[in-house]
Coordinates of N, CA and C in Angstrom, one line a residue:
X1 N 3.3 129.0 5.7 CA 4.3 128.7 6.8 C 3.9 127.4 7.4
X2 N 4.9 126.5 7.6 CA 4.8 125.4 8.5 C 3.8 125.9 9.5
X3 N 3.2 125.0 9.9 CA 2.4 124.6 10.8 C 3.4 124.5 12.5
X4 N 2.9 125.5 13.4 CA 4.1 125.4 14.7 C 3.4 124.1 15.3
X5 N 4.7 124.0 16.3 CA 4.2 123.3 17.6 C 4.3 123.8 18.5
X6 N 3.0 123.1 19.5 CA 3.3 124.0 20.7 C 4.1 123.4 21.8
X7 N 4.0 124.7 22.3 CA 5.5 124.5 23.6 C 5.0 123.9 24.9
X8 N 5.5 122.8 25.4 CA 5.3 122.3 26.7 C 5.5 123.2 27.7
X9 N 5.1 123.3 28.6 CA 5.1 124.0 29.7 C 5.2 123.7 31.2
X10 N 6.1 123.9 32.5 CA 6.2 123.0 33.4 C 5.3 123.8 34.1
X11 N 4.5 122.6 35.0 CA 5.0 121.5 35.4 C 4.9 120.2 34.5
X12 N 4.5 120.0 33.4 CA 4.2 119.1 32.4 C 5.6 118.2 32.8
X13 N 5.2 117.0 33.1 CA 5.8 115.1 33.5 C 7.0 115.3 32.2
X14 N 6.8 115.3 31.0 CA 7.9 115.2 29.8 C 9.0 116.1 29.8
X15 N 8.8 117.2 31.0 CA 10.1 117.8 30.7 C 10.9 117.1 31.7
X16 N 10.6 116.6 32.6 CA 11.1 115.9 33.8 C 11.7 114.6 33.7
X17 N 11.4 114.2 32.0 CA 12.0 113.3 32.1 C 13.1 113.3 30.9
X18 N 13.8 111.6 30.7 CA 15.2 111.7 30.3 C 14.5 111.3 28.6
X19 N 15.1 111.7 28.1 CA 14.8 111.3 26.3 C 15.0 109.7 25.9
X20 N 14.6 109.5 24.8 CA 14.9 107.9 24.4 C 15.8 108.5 22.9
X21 N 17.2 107.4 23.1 CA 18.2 107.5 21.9 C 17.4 107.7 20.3
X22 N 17.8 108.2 19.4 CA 17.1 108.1 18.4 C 17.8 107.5 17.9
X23 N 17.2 106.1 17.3 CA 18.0 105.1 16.2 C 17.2 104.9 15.2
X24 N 16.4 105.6 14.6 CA 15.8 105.5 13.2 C 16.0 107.1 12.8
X25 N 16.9 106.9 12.0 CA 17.2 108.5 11.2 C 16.1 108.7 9.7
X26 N 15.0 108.4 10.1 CA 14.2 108.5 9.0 C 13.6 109.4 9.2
X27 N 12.1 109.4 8.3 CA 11.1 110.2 7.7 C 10.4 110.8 9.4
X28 N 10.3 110.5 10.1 CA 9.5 110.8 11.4 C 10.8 111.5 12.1
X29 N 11.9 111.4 11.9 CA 12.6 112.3 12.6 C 13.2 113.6 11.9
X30 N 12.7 113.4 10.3 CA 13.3 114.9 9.5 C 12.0 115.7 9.9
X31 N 11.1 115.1 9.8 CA 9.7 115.9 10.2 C 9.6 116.5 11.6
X32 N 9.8 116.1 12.0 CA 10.1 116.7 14.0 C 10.9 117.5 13.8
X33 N 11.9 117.4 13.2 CA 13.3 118.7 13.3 C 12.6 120.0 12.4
X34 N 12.2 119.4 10.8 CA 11.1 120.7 10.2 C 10.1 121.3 10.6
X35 N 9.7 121.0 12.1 CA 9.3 121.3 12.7 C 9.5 122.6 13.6
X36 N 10.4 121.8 14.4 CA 10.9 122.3 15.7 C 11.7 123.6 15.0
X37 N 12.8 123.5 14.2 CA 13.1 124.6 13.8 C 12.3 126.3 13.4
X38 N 11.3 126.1 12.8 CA 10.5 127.3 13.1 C 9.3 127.7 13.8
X39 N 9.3 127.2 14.6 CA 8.8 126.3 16.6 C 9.7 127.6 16.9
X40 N 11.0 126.9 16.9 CA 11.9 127.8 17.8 C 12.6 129.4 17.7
X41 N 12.3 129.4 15.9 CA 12.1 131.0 15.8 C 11.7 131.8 15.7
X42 N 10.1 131.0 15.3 CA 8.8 131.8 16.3 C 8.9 132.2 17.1
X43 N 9.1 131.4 18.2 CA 9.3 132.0 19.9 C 10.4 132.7 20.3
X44 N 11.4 133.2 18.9 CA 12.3 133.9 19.7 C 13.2 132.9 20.6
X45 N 13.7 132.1 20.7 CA 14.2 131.1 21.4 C 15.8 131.0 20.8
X46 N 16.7 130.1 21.6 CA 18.3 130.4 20.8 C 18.1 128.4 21.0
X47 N 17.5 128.0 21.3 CA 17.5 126.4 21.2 C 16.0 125.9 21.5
X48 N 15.6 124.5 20.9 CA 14.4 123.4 21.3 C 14.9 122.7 21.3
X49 N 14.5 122.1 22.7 CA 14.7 120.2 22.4 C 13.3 119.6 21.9
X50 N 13.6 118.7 21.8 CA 12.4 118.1 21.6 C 11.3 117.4 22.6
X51 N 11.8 117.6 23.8 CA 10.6 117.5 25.2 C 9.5 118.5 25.2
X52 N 10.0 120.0 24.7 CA 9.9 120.8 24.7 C 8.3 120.9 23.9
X53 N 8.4 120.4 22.9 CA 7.3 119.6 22.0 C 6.7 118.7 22.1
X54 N 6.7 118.1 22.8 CA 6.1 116.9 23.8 C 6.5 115.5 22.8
X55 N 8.1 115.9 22.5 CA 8.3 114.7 21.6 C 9.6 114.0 23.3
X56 N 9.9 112.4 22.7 CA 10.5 112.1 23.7 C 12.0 111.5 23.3
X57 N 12.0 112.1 21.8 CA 13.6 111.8 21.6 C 14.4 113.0 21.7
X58 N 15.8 111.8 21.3 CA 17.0 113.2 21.9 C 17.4 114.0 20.7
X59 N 16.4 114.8 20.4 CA 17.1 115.8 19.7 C 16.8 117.1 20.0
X60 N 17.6 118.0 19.7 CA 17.5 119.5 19.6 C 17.8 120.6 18.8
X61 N 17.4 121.8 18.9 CA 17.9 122.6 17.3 C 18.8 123.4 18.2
X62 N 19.9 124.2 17.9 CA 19.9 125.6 18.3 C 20.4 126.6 17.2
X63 N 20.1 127.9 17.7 CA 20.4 128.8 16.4 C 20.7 130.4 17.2
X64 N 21.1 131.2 16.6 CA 21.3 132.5 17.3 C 22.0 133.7 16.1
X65 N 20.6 134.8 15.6 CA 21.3 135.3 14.9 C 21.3 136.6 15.5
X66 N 22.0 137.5 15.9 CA 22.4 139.2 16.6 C 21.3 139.5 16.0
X67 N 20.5 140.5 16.8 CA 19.6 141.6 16.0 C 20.8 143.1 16.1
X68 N 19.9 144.7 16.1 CA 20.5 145.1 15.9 C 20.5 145.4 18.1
X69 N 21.5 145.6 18.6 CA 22.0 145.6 20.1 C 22.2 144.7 19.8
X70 N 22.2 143.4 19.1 CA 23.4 142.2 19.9 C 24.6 142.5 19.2
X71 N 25.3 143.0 18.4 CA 26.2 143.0 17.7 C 27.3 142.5 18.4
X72 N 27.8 142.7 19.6 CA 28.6 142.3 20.3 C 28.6 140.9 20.3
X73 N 27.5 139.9 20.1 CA 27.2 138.6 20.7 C 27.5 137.6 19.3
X74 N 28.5 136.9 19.6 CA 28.8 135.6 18.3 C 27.2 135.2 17.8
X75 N 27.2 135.2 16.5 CA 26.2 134.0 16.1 C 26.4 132.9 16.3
X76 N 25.2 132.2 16.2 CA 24.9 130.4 16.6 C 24.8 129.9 15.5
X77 N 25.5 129.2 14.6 CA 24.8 128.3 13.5 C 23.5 127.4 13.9
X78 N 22.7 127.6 12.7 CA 22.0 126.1 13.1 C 22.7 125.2 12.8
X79 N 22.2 124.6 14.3 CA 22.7 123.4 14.6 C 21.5 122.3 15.0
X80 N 21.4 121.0 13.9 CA 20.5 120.3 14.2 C 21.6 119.1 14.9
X81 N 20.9 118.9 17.0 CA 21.7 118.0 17.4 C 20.9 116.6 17.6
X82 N 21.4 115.6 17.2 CA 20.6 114.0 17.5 C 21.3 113.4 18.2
X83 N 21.0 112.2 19.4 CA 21.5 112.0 20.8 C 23.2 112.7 20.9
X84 N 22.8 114.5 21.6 CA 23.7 114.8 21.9 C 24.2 114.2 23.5
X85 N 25.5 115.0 23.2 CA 26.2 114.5 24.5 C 27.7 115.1 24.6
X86 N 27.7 115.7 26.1 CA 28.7 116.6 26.4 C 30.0 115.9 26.4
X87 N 30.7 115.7 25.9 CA 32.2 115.0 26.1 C 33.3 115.6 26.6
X88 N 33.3 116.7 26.6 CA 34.5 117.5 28.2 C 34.2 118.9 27.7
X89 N 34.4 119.5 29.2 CA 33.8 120.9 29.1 C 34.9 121.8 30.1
X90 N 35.2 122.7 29.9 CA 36.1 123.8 30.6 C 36.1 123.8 32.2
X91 N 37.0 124.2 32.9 CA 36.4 124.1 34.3 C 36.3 125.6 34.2
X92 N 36.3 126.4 33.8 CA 35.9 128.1 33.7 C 34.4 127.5 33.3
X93 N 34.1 128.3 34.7 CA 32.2 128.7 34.3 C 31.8 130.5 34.1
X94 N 30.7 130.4 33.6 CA 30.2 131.8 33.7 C 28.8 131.8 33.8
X95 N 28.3 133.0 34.6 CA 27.1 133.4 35.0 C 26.1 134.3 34.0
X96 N 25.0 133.7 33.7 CA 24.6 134.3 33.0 C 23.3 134.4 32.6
X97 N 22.3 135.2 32.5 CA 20.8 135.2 32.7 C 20.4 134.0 31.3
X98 N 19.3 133.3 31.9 CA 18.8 132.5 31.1 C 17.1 132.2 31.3
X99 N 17.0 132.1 29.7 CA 15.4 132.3 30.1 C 15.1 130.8 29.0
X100 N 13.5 130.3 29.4 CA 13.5 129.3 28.7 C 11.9 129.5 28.3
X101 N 11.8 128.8 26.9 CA 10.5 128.8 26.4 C 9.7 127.9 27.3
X102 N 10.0 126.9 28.0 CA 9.1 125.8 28.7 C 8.7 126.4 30.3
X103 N 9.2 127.9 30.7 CA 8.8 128.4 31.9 C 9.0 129.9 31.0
X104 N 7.8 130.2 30.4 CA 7.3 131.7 30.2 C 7.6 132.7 31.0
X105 N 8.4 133.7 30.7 CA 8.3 134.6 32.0 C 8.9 134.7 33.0
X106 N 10.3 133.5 32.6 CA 10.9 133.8 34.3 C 12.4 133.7 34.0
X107 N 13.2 134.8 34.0 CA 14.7 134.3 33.9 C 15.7 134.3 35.1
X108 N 16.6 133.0 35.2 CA 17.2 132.6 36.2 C 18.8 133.3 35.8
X109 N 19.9 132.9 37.1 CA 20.8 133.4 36.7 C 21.2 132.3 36.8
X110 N 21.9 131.3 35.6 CA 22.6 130.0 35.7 C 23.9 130.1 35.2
X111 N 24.8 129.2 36.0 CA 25.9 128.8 35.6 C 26.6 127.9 34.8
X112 N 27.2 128.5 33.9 CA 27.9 127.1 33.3 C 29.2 127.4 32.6
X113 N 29.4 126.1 32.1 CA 30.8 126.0 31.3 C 31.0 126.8 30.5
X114 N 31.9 127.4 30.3 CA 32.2 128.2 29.2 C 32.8 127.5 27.9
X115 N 33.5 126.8 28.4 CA 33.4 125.5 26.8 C 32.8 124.2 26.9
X116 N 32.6 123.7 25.8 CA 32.1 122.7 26.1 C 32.6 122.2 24.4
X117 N 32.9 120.7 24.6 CA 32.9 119.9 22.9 C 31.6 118.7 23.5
X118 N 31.1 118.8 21.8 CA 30.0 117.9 22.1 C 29.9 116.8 20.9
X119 N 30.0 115.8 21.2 CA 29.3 114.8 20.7 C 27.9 114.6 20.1
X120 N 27.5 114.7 18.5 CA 26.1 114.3 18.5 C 26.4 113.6 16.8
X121 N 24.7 113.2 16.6 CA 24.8 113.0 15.1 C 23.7 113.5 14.6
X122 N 24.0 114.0 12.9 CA 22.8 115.0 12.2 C 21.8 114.3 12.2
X123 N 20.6 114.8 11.2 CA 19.7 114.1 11.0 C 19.7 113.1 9.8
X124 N 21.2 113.1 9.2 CA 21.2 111.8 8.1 C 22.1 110.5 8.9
X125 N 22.1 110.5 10.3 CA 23.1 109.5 11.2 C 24.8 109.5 10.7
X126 N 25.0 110.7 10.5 CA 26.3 111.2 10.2 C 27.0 111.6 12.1
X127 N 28.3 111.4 12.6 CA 28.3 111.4 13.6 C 29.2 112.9 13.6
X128 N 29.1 113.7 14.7 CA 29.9 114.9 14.4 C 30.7 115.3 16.0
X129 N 31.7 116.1 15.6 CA 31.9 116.6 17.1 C 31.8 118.3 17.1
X130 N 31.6 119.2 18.0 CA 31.4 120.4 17.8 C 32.4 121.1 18.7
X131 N 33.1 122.3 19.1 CA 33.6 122.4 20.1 C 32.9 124.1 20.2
X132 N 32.2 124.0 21.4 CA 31.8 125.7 21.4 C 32.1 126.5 22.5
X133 N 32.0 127.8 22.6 CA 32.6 128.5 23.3 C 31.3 129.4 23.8
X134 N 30.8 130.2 25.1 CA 30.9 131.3 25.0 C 28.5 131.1 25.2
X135 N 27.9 132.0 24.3 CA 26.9 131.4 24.3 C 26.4 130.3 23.6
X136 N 27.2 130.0 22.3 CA 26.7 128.5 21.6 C 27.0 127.5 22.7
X137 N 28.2 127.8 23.7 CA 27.9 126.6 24.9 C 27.1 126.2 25.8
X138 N 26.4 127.5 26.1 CA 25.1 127.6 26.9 C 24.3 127.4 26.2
X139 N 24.0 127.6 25.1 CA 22.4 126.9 24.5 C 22.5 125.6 24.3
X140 N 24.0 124.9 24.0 CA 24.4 123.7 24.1 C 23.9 123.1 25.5
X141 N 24.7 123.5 26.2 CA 24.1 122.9 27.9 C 23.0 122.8 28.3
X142 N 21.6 124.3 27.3 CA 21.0 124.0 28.2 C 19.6 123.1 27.7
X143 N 20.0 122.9 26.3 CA 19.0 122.0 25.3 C 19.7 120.6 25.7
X144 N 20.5 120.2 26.5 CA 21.1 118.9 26.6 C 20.5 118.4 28.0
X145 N 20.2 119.4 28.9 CA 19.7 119.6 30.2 C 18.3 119.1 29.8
X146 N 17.7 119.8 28.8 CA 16.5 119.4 28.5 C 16.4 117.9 28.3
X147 N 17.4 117.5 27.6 CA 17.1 116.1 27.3 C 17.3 115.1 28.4
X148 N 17.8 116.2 29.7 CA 18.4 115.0 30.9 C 17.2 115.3 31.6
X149 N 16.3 116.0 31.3 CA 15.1 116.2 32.2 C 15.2 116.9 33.1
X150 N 16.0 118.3 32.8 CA 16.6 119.6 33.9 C 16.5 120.3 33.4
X151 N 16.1 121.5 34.0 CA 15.2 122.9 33.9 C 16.5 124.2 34.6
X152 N 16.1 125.0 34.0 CA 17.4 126.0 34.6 C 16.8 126.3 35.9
X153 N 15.6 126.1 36.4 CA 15.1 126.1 37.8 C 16.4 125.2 38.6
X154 N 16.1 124.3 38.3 CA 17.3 123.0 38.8 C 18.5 123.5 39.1
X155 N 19.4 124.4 38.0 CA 20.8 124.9 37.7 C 20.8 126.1 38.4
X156 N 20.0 127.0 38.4 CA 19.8 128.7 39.1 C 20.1 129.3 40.2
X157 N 21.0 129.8 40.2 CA 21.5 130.5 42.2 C 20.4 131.1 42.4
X158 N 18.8 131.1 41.8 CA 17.9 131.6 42.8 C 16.7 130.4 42.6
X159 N 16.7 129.6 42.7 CA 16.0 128.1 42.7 C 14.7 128.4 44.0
X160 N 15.6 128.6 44.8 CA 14.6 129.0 46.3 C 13.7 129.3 45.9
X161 N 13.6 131.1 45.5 CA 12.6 132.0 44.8 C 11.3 130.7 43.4
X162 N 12.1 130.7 42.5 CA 11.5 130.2 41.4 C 11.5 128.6 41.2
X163 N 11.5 127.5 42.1 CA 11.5 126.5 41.9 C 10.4 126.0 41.1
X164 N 10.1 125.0 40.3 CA 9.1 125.1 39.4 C 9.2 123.3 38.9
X165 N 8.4 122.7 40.2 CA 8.9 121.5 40.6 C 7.5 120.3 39.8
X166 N 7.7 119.6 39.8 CA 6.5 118.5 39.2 C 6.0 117.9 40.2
X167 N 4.7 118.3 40.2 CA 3.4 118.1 41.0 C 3.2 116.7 41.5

């Protein structure tokens, strides 16, 4: 098995901050994504950005496949995203518990879009658009958050309680 990486953890400074564009689609960024991808399904996770790893470009994975009780819940393709970016999003939001690998142990109740189209490009600098609905939008949102240096602490109608701020 690939070799994991491990997961940043806040209050760690790199999640706090904003990513740098990735403009070399080479050998150092197929390696970070073969990475990150079984990173992130080790941990049970439905997205990694790459802060997350204590890397500082914009990329992210996400993925989501039903066990048995999710049957109800769409699958996620993998999706390998490189400087993503939200390009218009629904004004219907929805509420919904969210937990994050980089705060162990604590799930918020965050709001968001219920659609969103996004803007990104793969890992061969191919440029794509995506339009998703539902929870592929939320894992969308919230691996993009990551890369804006925002934590569902930040997003959470209970922030008060669990704020989880950089020291």
């Amino acid at each position: 098995m690939d070799k994991l990486l491990p997961i940043v953890t806040a209050p760690n400074p790199i999640l706090y901050q904003k990513t740098q564009t990735v403009k070399n689609f080479g050998k150092e960024l197929q390696d970070l994504v073969e990475k990150m991808i079984p990173t992130m399904r080790a941990k049970d996770g439905i997205g990694l950005a790459a802060t997350q790893v204590g890397a500082k470009q914009r990329v992210a994975v996400v993925e989501f496949v039903p066990r048995e009780g999710e049957e109800g819940i769409a699958p996620v393709p993998l999706t390998v995203l490189v400087n993503p970016k939200i390009i218009s999003h629904s004004t219907e939001t929805t509420v919904a518990e969210e937990g994050c690998l980089s705060l162990p142990d604590i799930n918020l109740r965050v709001p968001r879009h219920r659609r969103v189209k996004v803007l990104y490009w793969d890992i061969n600098g191919k440029r794509h658009k995506i339009k998703a609905t539902d929870l592929f939008a939320r894992a969308l949102q919230h691996e993009i958050d990551h890369l804006d240096g925002i934590l569902i602490t930040d997003r959470a109608l209970e922030t008060k309680e669990h704020k989880t701020t950089q020291e």
